[in-house]
């Protein structure tokens, strides 16, 4: 019954989202304790006085209350293990953890020493000489002065750390636009935007005034408590001040109000934005820069936590950091809690995408490195989904194996932008699942066995479930399985022999073009190597150059007919003639044509290095390579920026004239009317 009660209380103690209100509550409670201690002259109280035991406890409890809902490792009643974990998780500096732990041990020893003399339940340092001598002796010191020196140093260290973490929020600055104390911003109506216009919103003042009015009259406002409305009124002038600093103040303000409307029911985030100038500034910069990011933040308010990280726009995570950090976060949830694991994947994708986008917008990451990191992030998440799916099925049904007892293998292939390391912010994942088991009809080793083939089919389904199921935290990724053998009519998971046979005997030319961009993302190393061998064999076969040329040209024509967007005065940068897909098809055609004599042409899966290989093999000239690379980079960079602005891929007809002409000329020269020799022209 006791355990059941604690389980029912847990959601109230450990909130699902970071609880910044807990900081204010703890700060107020400690203030009451301090005032009571001062009134009673308890400055020398080892428990309640400055730098005492209670302050160490409050430091640990701060992290438990604010983050315990997301991190199960913090839900431990023991102080020292939790304190150690705060250092391991990077929530407190390692030197601070070491100092606090040593101080806590010393304070507890001192507490025991005080209580030992006279067997009293007291926490006050002794004043009588006899008691002081007993206190020093209990601590193994020569005298009271010697005993107090390290104790005072420890209390001072605790006090410094406590004051750093529990410092009062920065004083709310005077608003440039309004008297923030009176909340005048709340009184601006859509019919009276003059005040906003005069203070820097110019011609956009009417839009900002209307957004304020809409917010004030929204359905969510009617459900807010008086305290929450007061917080909002105090916050709005500060947001308007920050909006004025942006290149387009009205755009920044109206977008940030979308986020505010989404968090009205979560007063903890209103407190965060009111108390932290850094968080406000970061929020306005991101909203001003991109409507896509505005939508992301509005849909996922938990991302506002990341605004407190000063590294947000300056330190994009590396490949190892992405993988290691996700493994660490995954370890914080129970292995049996599938919903919690799925939430970790979704929130991690959202948080890291925000960090990458912030670095991108700040100019600290070039386009290629943005795509690299978005791809590494997807790899880490897919790898965790595979590990979780396998572990759950193996626990329930045992593991599959070959006829001779060797462990069976499973691998995930990435195609398209995932395979070519060119993911964008909204990209889906093209996946193909392959298993290696020479006894598909044999059964797994568990108490409730499945056939090996069933095991792998369920594993594929579970991975898709982990990644693509809509939960309150959203989706990790949209998953596309159409590139598997036989497309939508094929099995979700293929055995290695079936995969190889299909690629050798049944795949269309366009599927081999897709295979050029495919690579193993996760799974058994041996199976990944075997798939690489199949890929190499298939792509390096001798092909009839004329048949290949005709099939590539016909497929490109069909794609343009069905996919190109046609609008008067506009040009489709991706699908239009001379656009990005033409450049990619051209590269793929040349690689398939000549890979039988130059295997290095298919070594890499990205367009950039394939073009480099074609030039090194003298299949195109350095000038042709540079022309195609330049056009590809320009197109991708433009489409990338358009995606952040939630805009379509249509450019003005006059745009990219040189790049379009260069790609179209090379398409005509190398695909439409190539020389019979296949040599550089």
XYZ file of C-alpha atoms in Angstrom:
681
model
C 0.000 0.000 0.000
C 2.874 2.347 0.809
C 4.555 1.687 -2.530
C 1.230 2.146 -4.334
C 0.723 5.500 -2.618
C 4.210 6.713 -3.553
C 3.666 5.592 -7.153
C 0.457 7.619 -7.304
C 2.188 10.668 -5.830
C 5.180 10.487 -8.176
C 3.620 12.519 -11.050
C 2.887 15.351 -8.614
C 6.369 15.346 -7.096
C 8.260 14.804 -10.361
C 6.570 16.874 -13.031
C 6.677 15.727 -16.641
C 8.257 18.980 -17.834
C 11.025 21.026 -16.265
C 9.379 22.846 -13.366
C 10.877 26.324 -12.996
C 8.195 27.213 -10.466
C 9.920 24.810 -8.083
C 12.960 27.101 -8.003
C 10.901 30.043 -6.784
C 9.111 27.857 -4.243
C 12.371 26.495 -2.851
C 13.863 29.990 -2.831
C 10.890 31.297 -0.839
C 10.984 28.345 1.572
C 14.700 28.825 2.227
C 14.049 32.529 2.807
C 11.524 31.645 5.511
C 14.024 29.249 7.098
C 16.760 31.909 7.015
C 14.527 34.550 8.586
C 13.442 32.130 11.297
C 17.057 31.133 11.949
C 18.130 34.779 12.203
C 15.279 35.551 14.570
C 16.418 32.711 16.797
C 20.087 33.646 16.470
C 20.868 30.358 14.764
C 23.764 31.486 12.579
C 25.820 28.656 14.106
C 23.183 26.043 13.353
C 24.824 23.256 11.324
C 21.515 22.281 9.782
C 19.590 25.518 9.184
C 22.328 28.157 9.197
C 24.213 29.568 6.179
C 26.146 26.842 4.374
C 24.469 24.158 6.452
C 23.073 20.708 5.775
C 19.720 22.068 4.604
C 21.370 24.091 1.831
C 23.109 20.996 0.464
C 19.756 19.209 0.545
C 18.037 22.105 -1.235
C 20.683 22.107 -3.981
C 20.035 18.432 -4.697
C 16.254 18.781 -4.344
C 16.257 21.664 -6.814
C 17.413 19.326 -9.574
C 15.160 16.522 -8.380
C 12.048 18.698 -8.492
C 12.815 20.486 -11.761
C 14.161 17.514 -13.740
C 13.045 14.372 -11.928
C 10.019 13.953 -14.180
C 12.314 13.416 -17.161
C 15.197 11.627 -15.467
C 14.451 8.570 -13.329
C 17.989 8.586 -11.890
C 17.079 11.705 -9.900
C 14.196 9.970 -8.081
C 16.411 8.580 -5.345
C 15.803 9.459 -1.704
C 19.541 9.239 -0.936
C 21.376 12.530 -1.217
C 24.929 11.461 -2.016
C 24.131 9.108 -4.943
C 21.960 11.810 -6.522
C 24.659 14.426 -5.961
C 27.204 12.172 -7.682
C 24.825 11.667 -10.594
C 24.414 15.439 -11.011
C 28.119 15.528 -11.807
C 27.957 12.516 -14.136
C 25.041 14.026 -16.065
C 26.757 17.417 -16.382
C 24.068 19.195 -14.377
C 26.639 20.431 -11.848
C 30.361 21.032 -12.416
C 32.519 18.128 -11.272
C 34.525 20.306 -8.861
C 31.302 21.617 -7.291
C 29.992 18.078 -6.801
C 33.245 16.991 -5.183
C 33.276 20.009 -2.851
C 29.602 19.664 -1.911
C 29.949 15.963 -1.177
C 32.995 16.545 1.035
C 31.205 19.418 2.792
C 28.103 17.299 3.375
C 30.153 14.467 4.908
C 31.971 16.923 7.162
C 28.723 18.646 8.184
C 27.162 15.302 9.064
C 30.215 14.307 11.089
C 30.081 17.647 12.873
C 26.363 17.119 13.531
C 27.145 13.748 15.110
C 29.934 15.313 17.155
C 27.594 18.017 18.513
C 24.918 15.490 19.424
C 27.378 13.020 20.938
C 28.154 15.384 23.847
C 25.241 15.148 26.243
C 23.247 12.918 23.869
C 21.186 15.913 22.723
C 19.113 16.370 19.537
C 20.785 19.663 18.620
C 22.472 21.188 15.572
C 23.971 24.275 17.213
C 27.738 24.569 17.555
C 28.864 24.431 21.214
C 29.810 27.547 23.185
C 31.102 26.061 26.432
C 34.776 25.053 26.635
C 34.051 21.502 27.779
C 31.567 20.935 24.945
C 33.982 22.481 22.440
C 36.797 20.209 23.595
C 34.499 17.184 23.236
C 33.452 18.402 19.761
C 37.093 18.720 18.631
C 37.979 15.317 20.067
C 35.053 13.664 18.271
C 36.340 15.096 14.993
C 39.903 14.006 15.723
C 41.242 17.566 16.033
C 43.627 19.046 18.593
C 41.288 21.860 19.635
C 38.132 23.698 18.692
C 39.925 26.199 16.428
C 41.501 23.368 14.439
C 38.111 21.659 14.137
C 36.334 24.819 12.972
C 38.781 25.835 10.212
C 37.823 23.118 7.675
C 34.187 23.282 8.796
C 33.954 27.014 8.093
C 35.639 26.550 4.701
C 33.120 23.833 3.834
C 30.152 25.974 4.877
C 31.410 28.887 2.811
C 31.736 26.625 -0.247
C 28.194 25.329 0.253
C 26.901 28.882 0.657
C 28.577 30.078 -2.559
C 27.094 27.222 -4.571
C 23.690 27.723 -2.974
C 23.676 31.434 -3.748
C 24.765 30.749 -7.336
C 21.861 28.365 -7.928
C 19.222 30.159 -5.853
C 20.133 33.722 -6.733
C 17.181 36.034 -7.103
C 16.168 36.514 -10.739
C 17.599 39.510 -12.502
C 15.705 42.675 -11.758
C 13.049 43.236 -14.375
C 14.324 46.101 -16.540
C 12.243 49.171 -17.298
C 10.426 48.607 -20.567
C 11.361 50.848 -23.477
C 7.822 50.633 -24.804
C 5.642 50.487 -21.728
C 5.573 50.700 -17.990
C 6.063 47.002 -17.328
C 4.726 47.267 -13.781
C 1.365 48.501 -15.038
C 1.330 46.093 -17.974
C 0.347 48.815 -20.448
C 1.022 46.466 -23.358
C -2.115 44.613 -22.360
C -4.140 47.715 -23.032
C -3.069 48.151 -26.637
C -5.944 47.274 -28.948
C -6.084 46.611 -32.655
C -7.748 50.012 -33.102
C -5.014 51.930 -31.258
C -1.504 50.876 -32.401
C 0.045 54.362 -32.214
C 2.082 53.601 -29.103
C 3.616 50.547 -30.744
C 4.369 52.443 -33.945
C 6.104 55.261 -32.096
C 8.312 52.857 -30.167
C 9.827 51.063 -33.150
C 7.263 48.802 -34.806
C 6.593 51.271 -37.622
C 4.237 50.062 -40.330
C 3.929 46.686 -38.611
C 2.407 48.173 -35.450
C -1.148 47.309 -36.490
C -0.199 43.640 -36.902
C 1.436 43.567 -33.473
C -1.525 45.318 -31.848
C -3.924 42.832 -33.433
C -1.764 39.903 -32.236
C -1.893 41.301 -28.694
C -5.646 41.710 -28.908
C -6.089 38.186 -30.250
C -3.976 36.851 -27.406
C -5.933 38.780 -24.791
C -9.260 37.573 -26.192
C -8.187 33.975 -26.766
C -10.029 31.045 -25.233
C -6.898 30.051 -23.269
C -6.863 33.427 -21.498
C -10.287 32.798 -19.996
C -8.982 29.716 -18.199
C -5.886 31.369 -16.698
C -5.632 32.100 -13.004
C -5.136 35.674 -11.855
C -1.516 34.865 -10.963
C -0.819 33.500 -14.438
C -2.377 36.575 -16.050
C -0.183 38.806 -13.918
C 2.893 36.873 -15.056
C 1.851 37.303 -18.673
C 1.264 41.027 -18.249
C 4.723 41.403 -16.752
C 6.309 39.378 -19.555
C 4.725 41.027 -22.603
C 6.551 44.390 -22.417
C 9.886 42.565 -22.111
C 9.129 40.530 -25.222
C 8.168 43.675 -27.128
C 11.434 45.322 -26.080
C 13.391 42.345 -27.368
C 11.387 42.273 -30.614
C 12.403 45.863 -31.389
C 16.045 44.727 -31.510
C 15.332 42.331 -34.382
C 15.707 43.271 -38.080
C 11.918 43.019 -38.578
C 10.374 43.854 -35.186
C 6.751 43.267 -36.161
C 7.528 39.848 -37.658
C 9.477 38.853 -34.553
C 6.709 40.017 -32.189
C 3.816 38.360 -34.016
C 5.727 35.089 -34.253
C 6.732 35.065 -30.602
C 3.091 35.541 -29.634
C 2.382 32.211 -31.385
C 4.751 30.592 -28.905
C 3.267 32.495 -25.962
C -0.237 31.360 -26.944
C 1.001 27.763 -26.871
C 2.455 28.053 -23.348
C -0.276 30.056 -21.624
C -1.324 27.027 -19.627
C 2.242 26.338 -18.464
C 3.082 29.134 -16.094
C 6.510 27.643 -15.455
C 7.591 28.788 -18.942
C 6.168 32.254 -18.408
C 8.345 32.416 -15.287
C 11.371 31.204 -17.263
C 10.980 33.855 -19.959
C 10.290 36.605 -17.444
C 13.257 35.766 -15.236
C 15.861 35.053 -17.935
C 16.968 37.765 -20.335
C 19.117 35.170 -22.115
C 16.104 32.940 -22.776
C 14.025 35.888 -24.039
C 16.739 37.050 -26.393
C 17.300 33.547 -27.775
C 13.569 33.015 -28.301
C 13.151 36.270 -30.215
C 16.208 35.597 -32.391
C 14.918 32.172 -33.368
C 11.367 33.352 -34.023
C 12.593 36.333 -36.036
C 14.816 34.119 -38.165
C 12.395 31.339 -39.068
C 8.666 30.605 -39.038
C 9.616 26.913 -39.159
C 11.429 27.242 -35.834
C 8.532 29.287 -34.446
C 6.174 26.428 -35.258
C 8.593 23.908 -33.745
C 8.782 25.870 -30.484
C 5.018 26.402 -30.347
C 4.351 22.692 -30.871
C 7.059 21.634 -28.432
C 7.229 24.104 -25.524
C 9.639 21.792 -23.670
C 12.290 23.074 -26.106
C 12.243 26.392 -24.263
C 14.460 24.684 -21.672
C 17.262 24.736 -24.247
C 17.163 28.538 -24.377
C 18.989 28.593 -21.035
C 22.041 26.918 -22.597
C 24.595 29.602 -23.561
C 26.067 27.168 -26.119
C 22.794 27.026 -28.042
C 23.980 28.913 -31.130
C 27.724 28.405 -30.828
C 28.431 24.710 -30.209
C 26.659 22.331 -32.553
C 26.989 18.733 -31.314
C 29.496 16.366 -32.931
C 28.711 12.864 -34.184
C 30.069 11.188 -31.042
C 28.326 13.676 -28.775
C 24.986 13.039 -30.444
C 25.285 9.282 -30.064
C 26.750 9.300 -26.531
C 24.297 11.875 -25.192
C 21.319 9.911 -26.489
C 22.648 6.702 -24.934
C 23.004 8.548 -21.605
C 19.473 9.938 -21.760
C 18.094 6.556 -22.732
C 19.706 4.997 -19.670
C 17.682 7.336 -17.451
C 14.375 5.663 -18.321
C 13.311 2.168 -17.393
C 13.907 -0.443 -20.095
C 10.306 -1.625 -19.818
C 8.808 1.855 -20.301
C 8.277 1.954 -24.070
C 6.347 5.235 -23.984
C 9.142 6.962 -22.068
C 11.751 5.640 -24.516
C 9.720 6.917 -27.469
C 9.408 10.308 -25.788
C 13.184 10.428 -25.306
C 13.713 9.864 -29.040
C 11.232 12.561 -30.010
C 12.393 15.167 -27.538
C 16.022 14.479 -28.350
C 15.399 14.938 -32.051
C 13.552 18.203 -31.388
C 16.147 19.567 -28.971
C 19.156 18.717 -31.133
C 17.419 20.004 -34.262
C 16.879 23.288 -32.443
C 20.558 23.463 -31.477
C 21.663 22.700 -35.029
C 19.245 25.275 -36.454
C 20.406 27.915 -33.961
C 24.035 27.362 -35.000
C 22.984 27.407 -38.646
C 21.153 30.728 -38.301
C 24.021 32.209 -36.297
C 26.353 31.452 -39.214
C 28.587 29.098 -37.248
C 27.725 26.068 -39.428
C 27.974 25.871 -43.234
C 25.256 23.979 -45.113
C 27.255 20.768 -45.504
C 27.882 20.572 -41.761
C 24.207 21.238 -41.042
C 23.262 18.225 -43.196
C 26.017 16.161 -41.570
C 24.653 16.816 -38.093
C 21.032 16.263 -39.034
C 22.103 12.942 -40.574
C 24.204 11.946 -37.535
C 21.230 12.772 -35.316
C 18.960 10.500 -37.356
C 21.584 7.727 -37.263
C 21.772 7.897 -33.460
C 17.985 7.783 -33.115
C 17.558 4.894 -35.577
C 20.290 2.970 -33.770
C 18.473 3.401 -30.425
C 15.161 2.329 -31.974
C 16.804 -0.833 -33.307
C 18.445 -1.610 -29.945
C 15.165 -1.129 -28.065
C 13.093 -3.143 -30.510
C 15.563 -6.020 -30.471
C 15.830 -6.051 -26.656
C 12.067 -6.135 -26.165
C 11.470 -8.920 -28.694
C 14.425 -10.935 -27.399
C 13.144 -10.688 -23.828
C 9.713 -11.928 -24.858
C 10.639 -14.527 -27.482
C 14.376 -15.201 -27.331
C 16.885 -14.483 -30.097
C 17.087 -15.796 -33.672
C 20.103 -17.751 -34.897
C 21.533 -19.541 -37.930
C 21.186 -23.300 -38.277
C 24.640 -23.781 -36.752
C 23.801 -21.635 -33.723
C 25.537 -18.427 -34.813
C 23.570 -15.248 -33.981
C 21.452 -14.011 -36.858
C 21.961 -10.480 -38.117
C 19.797 -7.471 -38.909
C 20.681 -4.211 -40.674
C 18.976 -0.954 -41.584
C 19.821 0.750 -44.883
C 19.335 4.455 -45.432
C 18.386 5.630 -48.925
C 17.805 9.037 -50.457
C 18.943 12.059 -48.472
C 19.581 9.859 -45.442
C 21.907 7.618 -47.404
C 23.686 10.518 -49.101
C 24.162 12.440 -45.830
C 22.050 15.348 -47.072
C 19.148 15.478 -44.611
C 17.301 18.748 -44.155
C 15.188 19.966 -41.239
C 11.941 18.394 -42.401
C 13.329 15.339 -44.198
C 11.741 11.939 -43.792
C 13.818 8.748 -43.641
C 13.935 6.273 -46.538
C 14.658 2.921 -44.870
C 15.131 -0.679 -46.000
C 15.372 -3.576 -43.504
C 17.489 -6.664 -44.259
C 18.149 -9.742 -42.106
C 20.707 -12.537 -42.365
C 19.508 -15.965 -41.202
C 19.869 -19.246 -43.079
C 17.059 -20.859 -41.065
C 14.085 -18.459 -41.347
C 11.579 -21.172 -40.420
C 13.446 -22.245 -37.280
C 12.330 -20.696 -33.990
C 13.847 -18.260 -31.538
C 15.327 -19.396 -28.247
C 12.778 -18.038 -25.760
C 9.896 -19.469 -23.769
C 7.424 -18.044 -26.308
C 9.270 -18.721 -29.551
C 8.588 -17.179 -32.945
C 9.928 -18.256 -36.275
C 13.073 -16.342 -37.094
C 11.329 -14.716 -40.060
C 8.480 -13.576 -37.779
C 10.979 -12.159 -35.310
C 12.557 -9.970 -37.982
C 9.202 -8.923 -39.446
C 8.054 -7.795 -35.999
C 11.390 -6.083 -35.417
C 10.939 -4.003 -38.565
C 7.402 -3.088 -37.527
C 8.562 -2.179 -34.031
C 11.307 0.091 -35.344
C 8.777 1.931 -37.517
C 6.483 2.152 -34.471
C 9.280 3.627 -32.353
C 10.126 6.236 -34.960
C 6.887 7.162 -36.721
C 4.023 6.718 -34.231
C 2.317 9.964 -33.282
C 2.542 10.537 -29.511
C 1.954 13.653 -27.368
C 5.612 14.468 -28.086
C 5.046 14.180 -31.854
C 6.900 11.837 -34.219
C 10.607 11.161 -34.292
C 10.549 10.893 -38.103
C 8.249 10.156 -40.987
C 9.343 6.789 -42.404
C 9.217 5.821 -46.088
C 9.649 2.116 -46.925
C 8.820 2.360 -50.641
C 12.396 1.695 -51.737
C 12.378 -1.828 -50.303
C 12.472 -4.650 -52.892
C 9.194 -4.720 -54.858
C 8.137 -1.397 -53.281
C 4.852 -1.216 -51.387
C 3.942 -4.736 -52.475
C 7.129 -6.211 -51.000
C 7.853 -7.512 -47.527
C 8.757 -4.952 -44.864
C 11.893 -6.985 -44.080
C 13.942 -8.933 -46.650
C 16.419 -11.738 -46.158
C 19.882 -11.047 -47.538
C 19.556 -13.634 -50.369
C 16.210 -12.130 -51.453
C 17.598 -8.590 -51.304
C 20.633 -9.594 -53.389
C 18.554 -11.560 -55.903
C 16.161 -8.670 -56.400
C 18.972 -6.185 -56.970
C 20.695 -8.533 -59.414
C 17.693 -9.739 -61.371
C 14.618 -7.556 -60.922
C 15.552 -4.010 -59.940
C 14.858 -1.221 -62.407
C 17.520 1.267 -63.427
C 15.994 3.925 -61.157
C 16.349 1.499 -58.234
C 20.048 1.159 -58.988
C 20.222 4.950 -59.062
C 18.704 4.845 -55.582
C 21.205 2.154 -54.555
C 24.002 4.561 -55.455
C 22.830 6.706 -52.500
C 22.245 3.796 -50.099
C 24.387 2.853 -47.101
C 24.068 0.848 -43.913
C 22.929 2.954 -40.956
C 22.757 0.446 -38.095
C 22.908 -3.251 -37.335
C 25.240 -6.250 -37.546
C 28.691 -5.312 -38.840
C 29.016 -8.574 -40.748
C 25.660 -8.101 -42.452
C 26.424 -4.460 -43.249
C 29.653 -5.602 -44.909
C 27.763 -8.274 -46.897
C 25.226 -5.691 -48.095
C 28.094 -3.411 -49.152
C 29.482 -6.304 -51.215
C 26.108 -6.791 -52.928
C 25.863 -3.054 -53.624
C 29.348 -2.985 -55.103
C 28.717 -6.037 -57.276
C 25.414 -4.736 -58.632
C 26.557 -1.188 -59.287
C 29.825 -2.257 -60.924
C 28.247 -4.546 -63.504
C 28.836 -3.796 -67.197
C 25.834 -1.965 -68.646
C 24.739 -1.130 -72.158
C 25.505 2.576 -72.245
C 22.783 3.419 -74.754
C 20.090 1.492 -72.874
C 21.166 3.102 -69.598
C 21.143 6.573 -71.152
C 17.655 6.090 -72.570
C 16.221 4.713 -69.296
C 17.699 7.521 -67.185
C 16.421 10.172 -69.604
C 12.941 8.598 -69.719
C 12.697 8.353 -65.948
C 13.751 11.975 -65.587
C 11.137 13.058 -68.116
C 8.404 11.131 -66.249
C 9.459 12.697 -62.936
C 9.353 16.200 -64.401
C 5.903 15.584 -65.861
C 4.446 14.372 -62.564
C 6.417 16.355 -59.980
C 7.469 19.695 -61.457
C 5.492 22.648 -60.109
C 4.582 25.118 -62.821
C 3.606 28.683 -61.956
C 3.751 31.723 -64.240
C 7.000 33.614 -63.782
C 8.432 30.925 -61.474
C 10.859 28.017 -61.845
C 11.011 24.803 -59.797
C 14.564 24.730 -58.425
C 14.377 21.041 -57.588
C 12.417 19.483 -60.460
C 12.736 22.092 -63.220
C 14.999 21.713 -66.265
C 18.573 22.480 -65.258
C 17.688 22.095 -61.585
C 18.906 20.019 -58.665
C 17.452 16.660 -59.764
C 18.958 17.041 -63.244
C 22.382 17.528 -61.652
C 21.892 14.466 -59.433
C 20.583 12.265 -62.278
C 23.507 13.306 -64.427
C 25.962 12.197 -61.735
C 24.117 8.911 -61.213
C 24.046 8.156 -64.925
C 27.790 8.640 -65.275
C 28.557 6.541 -62.177
C 26.383 3.646 -63.352
C 27.799 3.856 -66.855
C 31.463 3.701 -65.839
C 31.572 1.948 -62.440
C 32.451 -1.397 -64.090
C 35.873 0.039 -64.913
C 36.192 2.525 -62.048
C 34.864 1.020 -58.797
C 35.808 4.175 -56.879
C 32.862 5.931 -58.536
C 30.445 4.143 -56.215
C 32.573 4.133 -53.067
C 30.690 7.105 -51.587
C 26.962 7.766 -51.506
C 26.889 11.570 -51.672
C 26.733 13.575 -54.887
C 29.721 15.733 -53.963
C 32.257 12.917 -53.614
C 30.806 11.032 -56.565
C 31.509 14.068 -58.734
C 35.026 14.271 -57.298
C 35.544 10.609 -58.190
C 34.245 11.138 -61.730
C 36.709 13.980 -62.237
C 39.600 11.992 -60.755
C 38.768 9.135 -63.149
C 38.663 11.644 -66.035
C 35.041 10.850 -66.851
C 34.253 14.547 -66.615
C 36.574 17.537 -66.789
C 37.505 19.551 -63.692
C 35.475 22.427 -65.163
C 32.390 20.213 -65.556
C 32.810 18.938 -62.007
C 33.143 22.462 -60.618
C 30.114 23.630 -62.594
C 27.924 20.787 -61.283
C 29.199 21.127 -57.719
C 28.613 24.869 -57.726
C 25.072 24.498 -59.038
C 24.277 21.735 -56.531
C 25.549 23.774 -53.579
C 23.706 26.915 -54.678
C 20.448 25.028 -55.207
C 20.668 23.122 -51.941
C 21.564 26.245 -49.974
C 18.617 28.138 -51.424
C 16.175 25.270 -50.813
C 17.535 24.915 -47.273
C 16.836 28.570 -46.491
C 13.387 28.308 -48.061
C 12.590 25.342 -45.826
C 13.444 27.405 -42.728
C 11.050 30.062 -44.003
C 8.356 27.449 -44.727
C 8.358 28.624 -48.339
C 7.991 26.607 -51.535
C 10.844 25.663 -53.892
C 9.841 28.052 -56.680
C 12.286 30.769 -57.691
C 11.806 33.688 -60.057
C 12.460 32.795 -63.683
C 15.423 35.165 -63.755
C 17.139 33.524 -60.765
C 20.022 31.044 -61.132
C 20.306 31.737 -64.855
C 23.991 30.767 -65.039
C 23.583 27.593 -62.965
C 20.492 26.472 -64.889
C 22.199 27.021 -68.216
C 25.314 25.109 -67.108
C 23.377 22.080 -65.825
C 21.075 22.046 -68.860
C 24.050 22.200 -71.223
C 25.792 19.301 -69.458
C 22.550 17.289 -69.464
C 22.294 17.831 -73.225
C 25.951 17.042 -73.784
C 26.334 13.992 -71.517
C 22.880 12.408 -71.443
C 20.868 13.528 -74.456
C 23.684 13.381 -77.022
C 26.777 11.712 -75.503
C 29.775 10.524 -77.478
C 30.005 6.792 -78.023
C 33.396 6.553 -76.332
C 32.276 7.714 -72.910
C 35.433 9.843 -72.672
C 35.575 13.417 -71.473
C 34.223 15.861 -74.042
